[in-house]
PDB file of C-alpha atoms in Angstrom:
ATOM      1  CA  MET A  30       1.064 -21.085 -40.147  1.00 45.00           C
ATOM      2  CA  ALA A  31      -1.343 -18.237 -40.483  1.00 45.00           C
ATOM      3  CA  ASP A  32      -3.538 -18.162 -43.659  1.00 51.00           C
ATOM      4  CA  PRO A  33      -2.325 -15.191 -45.726  1.00 52.00           C
ATOM      5  CA  GLU A  34      -5.893 -14.810 -47.119  1.00 53.00           C
ATOM      6  CA  THR A  35      -7.294 -14.444 -43.556  1.00 52.00           C
ATOM      7  CA  PRO A  36      -7.169 -10.823 -42.226  1.00 55.00           C
ATOM      8  CA  GLN A  37      -5.314 -10.626 -38.864  1.00 66.00           C
ATOM      9  CA  ARG A  38      -7.414  -9.482 -35.901  1.00 75.00           C
ATOM     10  CA  SER A  39      -6.540  -5.996 -34.656  1.00 91.00           C
ATOM     11  CA  ILE A  40      -5.317  -5.485 -31.132  1.00 95.00           C
ATOM     12  CA  ARG A  41      -8.003  -3.768 -29.177  1.00 96.00           C
ATOM     13  CA  VAL A  42      -6.533  -1.137 -26.933  1.00 96.00           C
ATOM     14  CA  LEU A  43      -8.016   1.084 -24.037  1.00 97.00           C
ATOM     15  CA  ILE A  44      -6.131   4.281 -23.252  1.00 95.00           C
ATOM     16  CA  ALA A  45      -6.441   6.180 -19.921  1.00 95.00           C
ATOM     17  CA  ASP A  46      -4.626   9.469 -19.232  1.00 93.00           C
ATOM     18  CA  ASP A  47      -5.855  12.574 -17.436  1.00 92.00           C
ATOM     19  CA  GLU A  48      -3.733  14.844 -19.550  1.00 91.00           C
ATOM     20  CA  HIS A  49      -6.139  15.602 -22.431  1.00 92.00           C
ATOM     21  CA  MET A  50      -3.397  16.473 -25.086  1.00 90.00           C
ATOM     22  CA  ILE A  51      -1.451  13.323 -24.396  1.00 88.00           C
ATOM     23  CA  ARG A  52      -4.512  11.056 -24.355  1.00 92.00           C
ATOM     24  CA  THR A  53      -5.942  12.384 -27.674  1.00 92.00           C
ATOM     25  CA  ALA A  54      -2.496  12.300 -29.293  1.00 91.00           C
ATOM     26  CA  LEU A  55      -1.968   8.675 -28.278  1.00 90.00           C
ATOM     27  CA  VAL A  56      -5.531   7.835 -29.580  1.00 93.00           C
ATOM     28  CA  ALA A  57      -4.850   9.582 -32.845  1.00 93.00           C
ATOM     29  CA  LEU A  58      -1.335   8.048 -33.421  1.00 91.00           C
ATOM     30  CA  LEU A  59      -2.238   4.578 -32.398  1.00 91.00           C
ATOM     31  CA  SER A  60      -5.305   4.621 -34.542  1.00 91.00           C
ATOM     32  CA  LEU A  61      -3.081   5.016 -37.451  1.00 91.00           C
ATOM     33  CA  GLU A  62      -1.426   1.666 -36.908  1.00 91.00           C
ATOM     34  CA  PRO A  63      -3.040  -0.935 -39.120  1.00 91.00           C
ATOM     35  CA  ASP A  64      -3.104  -3.609 -36.398  1.00 93.00           C
ATOM     36  CA  VAL A  65      -4.321  -1.455 -33.456  1.00 93.00           C
ATOM     37  CA  ASP A  66      -7.929  -0.595 -32.750  1.00 94.00           C
ATOM     38  CA  VAL A  67      -8.407   1.918 -29.877  1.00 95.00           C
ATOM     39  CA  VAL A  68     -11.872   0.871 -28.495  1.00 96.00           C
ATOM     40  CA  ALA A  69     -12.046   3.283 -25.566  1.00 95.00           C
ATOM     41  CA  SER A  70     -10.408   6.148 -23.651  1.00 95.00           C
ATOM     42  CA  ALA A  71     -10.663   7.547 -20.216  1.00 95.00           C
ATOM     43  CA  ASP A  72      -9.352  10.458 -18.156  1.00 94.00           C
ATOM     44  CA  ASN A  73      -9.373   8.728 -14.734  1.00 94.00           C
ATOM     45  CA  GLY A  74      -8.750   5.245 -13.202  1.00 93.00           C
ATOM     46  CA  VAL A  75     -12.385   4.474 -12.147  1.00 94.00           C
ATOM     47  CA  THR A  76     -13.815   5.212 -15.688  1.00 96.00           C
ATOM     48  CA  ALA A  77     -10.863   3.195 -17.143  1.00 95.00           C
ATOM     49  CA  GLU A  78     -11.972   0.237 -15.074  1.00 95.00           C
ATOM     50  CA  ASP A  79     -15.572   0.596 -16.091  1.00 95.00           C
ATOM     51  CA  LEU A  80     -14.709   0.837 -19.689  1.00 96.00           C
ATOM     52  CA  ALA A  81     -12.321  -2.130 -19.559  1.00 96.00           C
ATOM     53  CA  VAL A  82     -15.134  -4.257 -18.132  1.00 96.00           C
ATOM     54  CA  ALA A  83     -17.473  -2.928 -20.832  1.00 96.00           C
ATOM     55  CA  THR A  84     -15.188  -3.369 -23.868  1.00 95.00           C
ATOM     56  CA  ARG A  85     -12.778  -6.290 -22.810  1.00 96.00           C
ATOM     57  CA  PRO A  86      -9.744  -4.791 -24.645  1.00 96.00           C
ATOM     58  CA  ASP A  87      -6.603  -6.901 -25.274  1.00 96.00           C
ATOM     59  CA  VAL A  88      -4.260  -4.253 -23.769  1.00 96.00           C
ATOM     60  CA  CYS A  89      -4.837  -1.271 -21.422  1.00 96.00           C
ATOM     61  CA  LEU A  90      -2.498   1.503 -21.690  1.00 95.00           C
ATOM     62  CA  LEU A  91      -2.759   3.431 -18.341  1.00 95.00           C
ATOM     63  CA  ASP A  92      -1.089   6.613 -17.057  1.00 92.00           C
ATOM     64  CA  LEU A  93       0.356   5.968 -13.651  1.00 88.00           C
ATOM     65  CA  GLU A  94      -0.785   9.328 -12.151  1.00 85.00           C
ATOM     66  CA  MET A  95      -4.538   9.681 -12.583  1.00 87.00           C
ATOM     67  CA  PRO A  96      -7.373  11.097 -10.361  1.00 86.00           C
ATOM     68  CA  GLN A  97      -9.781   8.888  -8.436  1.00 88.00           C
ATOM     69  CA  ALA A  98      -7.656   5.741  -8.934  1.00 85.00           C
ATOM     70  CA  ASP A  99      -4.074   5.829 -10.117  1.00 86.00           C
ATOM     71  CA  GLY A 100      -2.869   3.610 -12.920  1.00 88.00           C
ATOM     72  CA  LEU A 101      -1.570   0.929 -10.607  1.00 87.00           C
ATOM     73  CA  GLU A 102      -4.678   0.758  -8.550  1.00 89.00           C
ATOM     74  CA  ALA A 103      -6.930   0.744 -11.647  1.00 93.00           C
ATOM     75  CA  ALA A 104      -4.606  -1.932 -13.215  1.00 93.00           C
ATOM     76  CA  GLU A 105      -4.994  -4.221 -10.264  1.00 91.00           C
ATOM     77  CA  ARG A 106      -8.925  -3.915 -10.430  1.00 93.00           C
ATOM     78  CA  ILE A 107      -8.926  -4.300 -14.209  1.00 95.00           C
ATOM     79  CA  ILE A 108      -6.724  -7.473 -14.063  1.00 93.00           C
ATOM     80  CA  ARG A 109      -9.065  -9.011 -11.483  1.00 92.00           C
ATOM     81  CA  ALA A 110     -12.132  -8.342 -13.602  1.00 93.00           C
ATOM     82  CA  VAL A 111     -10.959  -8.782 -17.263  1.00 93.00           C
ATOM     83  CA  SER A 112      -8.633 -10.996 -19.176  1.00 93.00           C
ATOM     84  CA  THR A 113      -6.353  -8.270 -20.504  1.00 95.00           C
ATOM     85  CA  ARG A 114      -2.742  -7.065 -20.299  1.00 95.00           C
ATOM     86  CA  VAL A 115      -1.695  -3.676 -18.874  1.00 95.00           C
ATOM     87  CA  VAL A 116       1.000  -1.379 -19.809  1.00 95.00           C
ATOM     88  CA  LEU A 117       1.738   1.535 -17.319  1.00 91.00           C
ATOM     89  CA  VAL A 118       3.014   4.841 -18.684  1.00 90.00           C
ATOM     90  CA  THR A 119       4.530   7.417 -16.402  1.00 83.00           C
ATOM     91  CA  ARG A 120       6.395  10.660 -16.333  1.00 74.00           C
ATOM     92  CA  HIS A 121       8.063   9.937 -12.985  1.00 66.00           C
ATOM     93  CA  ALA A 122       9.301   6.378 -12.918  1.00 65.00           C
ATOM     94  CA  ARG A 123       9.774   5.480  -9.237  1.00 69.00           C
ATOM     95  CA  PRO A 124      11.646   2.213  -8.706  1.00 67.00           C
ATOM     96  CA  GLY A 125       9.350   1.021  -5.953  1.00 71.00           C
ATOM     97  CA  VAL A 126       6.313   1.355  -8.132  1.00 76.00           C
ATOM     98  CA  LEU A 127       8.005  -0.902 -10.763  1.00 76.00           C
ATOM     99  CA  ARG A 128       8.325  -3.632  -8.079  1.00 75.00           C
ATOM    100  CA  ARG A 129       4.713  -3.211  -7.115  1.00 77.00           C
ATOM    101  CA  ALA A 130       3.621  -3.224 -10.778  1.00 80.00           C
ATOM    102  CA  LEU A 131       5.447  -6.449 -11.401  1.00 78.00           C
ATOM    103  CA  SER A 132       3.802  -8.035  -8.375  1.00 79.00           C
ATOM    104  CA  ALA A 133       0.435  -6.961  -9.733  1.00 81.00           C
ATOM    105  CA  ARG A 134       1.142  -8.794 -13.070  1.00 85.00           C
ATOM    106  CA  ILE A 135       1.624  -5.609 -15.096  1.00 89.00           C
ATOM    107  CA  SER A 136       2.949  -6.540 -18.547  1.00 92.00           C
ATOM    108  CA  GLY A 137       4.779  -3.337 -19.540  1.00 90.00           C
ATOM    109  CA  PHE A 138       6.234  -0.204 -17.927  1.00 89.00           C
ATOM    110  CA  VAL A 139       7.299   2.722 -20.268  1.00 89.00           C
ATOM    111  CA  PRO A 140       8.191   6.372 -19.682  1.00 85.00           C
ATOM    112  CA  LYS A 141       6.061   9.071 -21.320  1.00 83.00           C
ATOM    113  CA  SER A 142       9.006  10.160 -23.346  1.00 82.00           C
ATOM    114  CA  THR A 143       8.587   6.937 -25.361  1.00 85.00           C
ATOM    115  CA  PRO A 144       7.798   7.697 -29.064  1.00 84.00           C
ATOM    116  CA  ALA A 145       4.320   6.643 -30.211  1.00 79.00           C
ATOM    117  CA  GLU A 146       5.554   4.170 -32.729  1.00 81.00           C
ATOM    118  CA  GLN A 147       7.708   2.479 -30.008  1.00 89.00           C
ATOM    119  CA  ILE A 148       4.634   2.251 -27.698  1.00 91.00           C
ATOM    120  CA  ALA A 149       2.825   0.512 -30.571  1.00 92.00           C
ATOM    121  CA  ASP A 150       5.638  -2.003 -30.684  1.00 93.00           C
ATOM    122  CA  VAL A 151       5.315  -2.442 -26.958  1.00 94.00           C
ATOM    123  CA  ILE A 152       1.600  -3.052 -27.321  1.00 95.00           C
ATOM    124  CA  ARG A 153       2.224  -5.679 -29.971  1.00 95.00           C
ATOM    125  CA  ASP A 154       4.836  -7.514 -27.840  1.00 94.00           C
ATOM    126  CA  VAL A 155       2.551  -7.391 -24.740  1.00 95.00           C
ATOM    127  CA  ALA A 156      -0.430  -8.598 -26.740  1.00 94.00           C
ATOM    128  CA  ALA A 157       1.626 -11.534 -27.958  1.00 94.00           C
ATOM    129  CA  GLY A 158       2.386 -12.386 -24.302  1.00 93.00           C
ATOM    130  CA  LYS A 159       5.787 -10.859 -23.807  1.00 93.00           C
ATOM    131  CA  ARG A 160       6.661  -8.387 -21.069  1.00 91.00           C
ATOM    132  CA  TYR A 161       8.358  -4.989 -21.734  1.00 90.00           C
ATOM    133  CA  ILE A 162      10.139  -2.944 -19.078  1.00 86.00           C
ATOM    134  CA  ASP A 163      12.030   0.253 -20.148  1.00 84.00           C
ATOM    135  CA  SER A 164      15.748  -0.385 -19.587  1.00 81.00           C
ATOM    136  CA  GLU A 165      16.344   2.835 -17.698  1.00 77.00           C
ATOM    137  CA  ILE A 166      13.420   2.153 -15.290  1.00 76.00           C
ATOM    138  CA  ALA A 167      14.728  -1.286 -14.724  1.00 76.00           C
ATOM    139  CA  ALA A 168      18.250  -0.094 -13.934  1.00 74.00           C
ATOM    140  CA  ALA A 169      16.868   2.455 -11.462  1.00 69.00           C
ATOM    141  CA  ALA A 170      14.868  -0.260  -9.768  1.00 68.00           C
ATOM    142  CA  LEU A 171      17.913  -2.389  -9.332  1.00 67.00           C
ATOM    143  CA  ALA A 172      19.827   0.520  -7.685  1.00 65.00           C
ATOM    144  CA  ALA A 173      16.918   1.710  -5.600  1.00 65.00           C
ATOM    145  CA  GLU A 174      16.889   1.951  -1.846  1.00 68.00           C
ATOM    146  CA  ARG A 175      15.227  -1.037   0.001  1.00 77.00           C
ATOM    147  CA  CYS A 176      12.152  -0.024   2.028  1.00 82.00           C
ATOM    148  CA  PRO A 177      12.988  -0.233   5.724  1.00 88.00           C
ATOM    149  CA  LEU A 178       9.468   0.346   6.925  1.00 89.00           C
ATOM    150  CA  THR A 179       7.024  -2.292   8.220  1.00 90.00           C
ATOM    151  CA  ASP A 180       3.619  -2.734   6.616  1.00 84.00           C
ATOM    152  CA  ARG A 181       1.858  -0.909   9.320  1.00 90.00           C
ATOM    153  CA  GLU A 182       4.403   1.972   9.259  1.00 92.00           C
ATOM    154  CA  LEU A 183       3.690   2.209   5.565  1.00 90.00           C
ATOM    155  CA  ASP A 184      -0.080   2.267   6.191  1.00 90.00           C
ATOM    156  CA  ALA A 185       0.367   5.173   8.597  1.00 93.00           C
ATOM    157  CA  VAL A 186       2.826   6.969   6.349  1.00 93.00           C
ATOM    158  CA  ARG A 187       0.563   6.545   3.288  1.00 90.00           C
ATOM    159  CA  LEU A 188      -2.391   8.124   4.987  1.00 92.00           C
ATOM    160  CA  SER A 189      -0.032  11.025   6.140  1.00 92.00           C
ATOM    161  CA  ARG A 190       0.103  12.076   2.446  1.00 86.00           C
ATOM    162  CA  SER A 191      -3.452  13.384   2.971  1.00 84.00           C
ATOM    163  CA  THR A 192      -4.837  16.101   5.236  1.00 85.00           C
ATOM    164  CA  LEU A 193      -5.956  13.472   7.774  1.00 89.00           C
ATOM    165  CA  SER A 194      -5.204  14.124  11.400  1.00 92.00           C
ATOM    166  CA  VAL A 195      -3.543  11.434  13.551  1.00 93.00           C
ATOM    167  CA  GLN A 196      -6.972  10.779  15.076  1.00 93.00           C
ATOM    168  CA  GLN A 197      -8.466  10.188  11.685  1.00 93.00           C
ATOM    169  CA  ILE A 198      -5.581   8.002  10.492  1.00 94.00           C
ATOM    170  CA  ALA A 199      -6.083   5.937  13.701  1.00 93.00           C
ATOM    171  CA  GLY A 200      -9.744   5.562  12.873  1.00 93.00           C
ATOM    172  CA  ARG A 201      -9.023   4.533   9.299  1.00 91.00           C
ATOM    173  CA  LEU A 202      -6.576   1.859  10.567  1.00 92.00           C
ATOM    174  CA  ASN A 203      -8.695   0.762  13.570  1.00 92.00           C
ATOM    175  CA  LEU A 204      -5.755   1.566  15.819  1.00 93.00           C
ATOM    176  CA  ALA A 205      -5.249   3.695  18.985  1.00 94.00           C
ATOM    177  CA  GLN A 206      -3.973   7.230  18.393  1.00 93.00           C
ATOM    178  CA  GLY A 207      -0.817   6.399  20.452  1.00 94.00           C
ATOM    179  CA  THR A 208      -0.107   3.310  18.386  1.00 95.00           C
ATOM    180  CA  VAL A 209      -0.318   5.400  15.162  1.00 94.00           C
ATOM    181  CA  ARG A 210       1.952   8.080  16.663  1.00 94.00           C
ATOM    182  CA  ASN A 211       4.506   5.295  17.517  1.00 95.00           C
ATOM    183  CA  TYR A 212       4.473   3.945  13.940  1.00 95.00           C
ATOM    184  CA  LEU A 213       4.939   7.438  12.499  1.00 95.00           C
ATOM    185  CA  SER A 214       7.796   8.174  14.968  1.00 95.00           C
ATOM    186  CA  SER A 215       9.491   4.961  14.136  1.00 94.00           C
ATOM    187  CA  ALA A 216       9.147   5.580  10.333  1.00 93.00           C
ATOM    188  CA  MET A 217      10.502   9.112  10.748  1.00 94.00           C
ATOM    189  CA  THR A 218      13.466   7.728  12.688  1.00 93.00           C
ATOM    190  CA  LYS A 219      14.232   5.061  10.156  1.00 91.00           C
ATOM    191  CA  LEU A 220      14.091   7.631   7.237  1.00 91.00           C
ATOM    192  CA  GLY A 221      15.859  10.410   9.049  1.00 91.00           C
ATOM    193  CA  VAL A 222      13.208  13.076   8.590  1.00 92.00           C
ATOM    194  CA  ASP A 223      11.610  15.496  10.976  1.00 93.00           C
ATOM    195  CA  SER A 224       7.951  15.213  10.162  1.00 93.00           C
ATOM    196  CA  ARG A 225       5.402  12.582   9.089  1.00 93.00           C
ATOM    197  CA  GLN A 226       4.794  14.746   5.912  1.00 91.00           C
ATOM    198  CA  GLU A 227       8.529  14.457   5.046  1.00 92.00           C
ATOM    199  CA  ALA A 228       8.269  10.716   5.754  1.00 93.00           C
ATOM    200  CA  ALA A 229       5.244  10.368   3.410  1.00 92.00           C
ATOM    201  CA  GLU A 230       6.971  12.391   0.698  1.00 89.00           C
ATOM    202  CA  HIS A 231      10.201  10.338   0.942  1.00 88.00           C
ATOM    203  CA  ALA A 232       8.157   7.084   0.844  1.00 88.00           C
ATOM    204  CA  TRP A 233       6.179   8.251  -2.225  1.00 83.00           C
ATOM    205  CA  GLN A 234       9.234   9.353  -4.110  1.00 78.00           C
ATOM    206  CA  GLN A 235      10.857   5.865  -3.481  1.00 78.00           C
ATOM    207  CA  GLY A 236       7.489   4.259  -4.706  1.00 73.00           C
ATOM    208  CA  TRP A 237       6.877   2.469  -1.450  1.00 79.00           C
ATOM    209  CA  ILE A 238       3.401   3.967  -1.184  1.00 79.00           C
TER     210      ILE A 238
END
């Protein structure tokens, strides 16, 4: 049993969100919680990783959509480097991203519409070793379409979200241009779309890439 005379240690939290207003509001509101100590904040995934290594927070609250490294990519790097727990926050909850997040040992997944006081409760639960997944996000994941693409097709489709040419994609993947075209053609056929850009958008919307 905890000694009532001994002050409880605050939960040390890092917040990362590229939207300035949301980030500063979260910092301000969570700082009002008596058992939460916001030790760092960042506006991109790379800085979040650097600050996590420097400050060793108990919980990282990361926006999913951030520049330089998105929340999921940053979370994977942070979890490899630091003993911490990660909660992802997103405006667009794509079911496939939830599956990837769970595979990456993410501890929480909440929409940005979640009230700050509820996020504080999620942080407490996660810091205590529990996992929290928003019920609507979980339901959407269960009803989501299964990805029909192979890993290599996904690699080619993922790079098609950029402005890279087929030649450049082939270079990135160490494949022949004809092989990349075959992967993209196969992906477009499976998804019923007319262009590799449409295939990339469909795959992104489903959270496969």
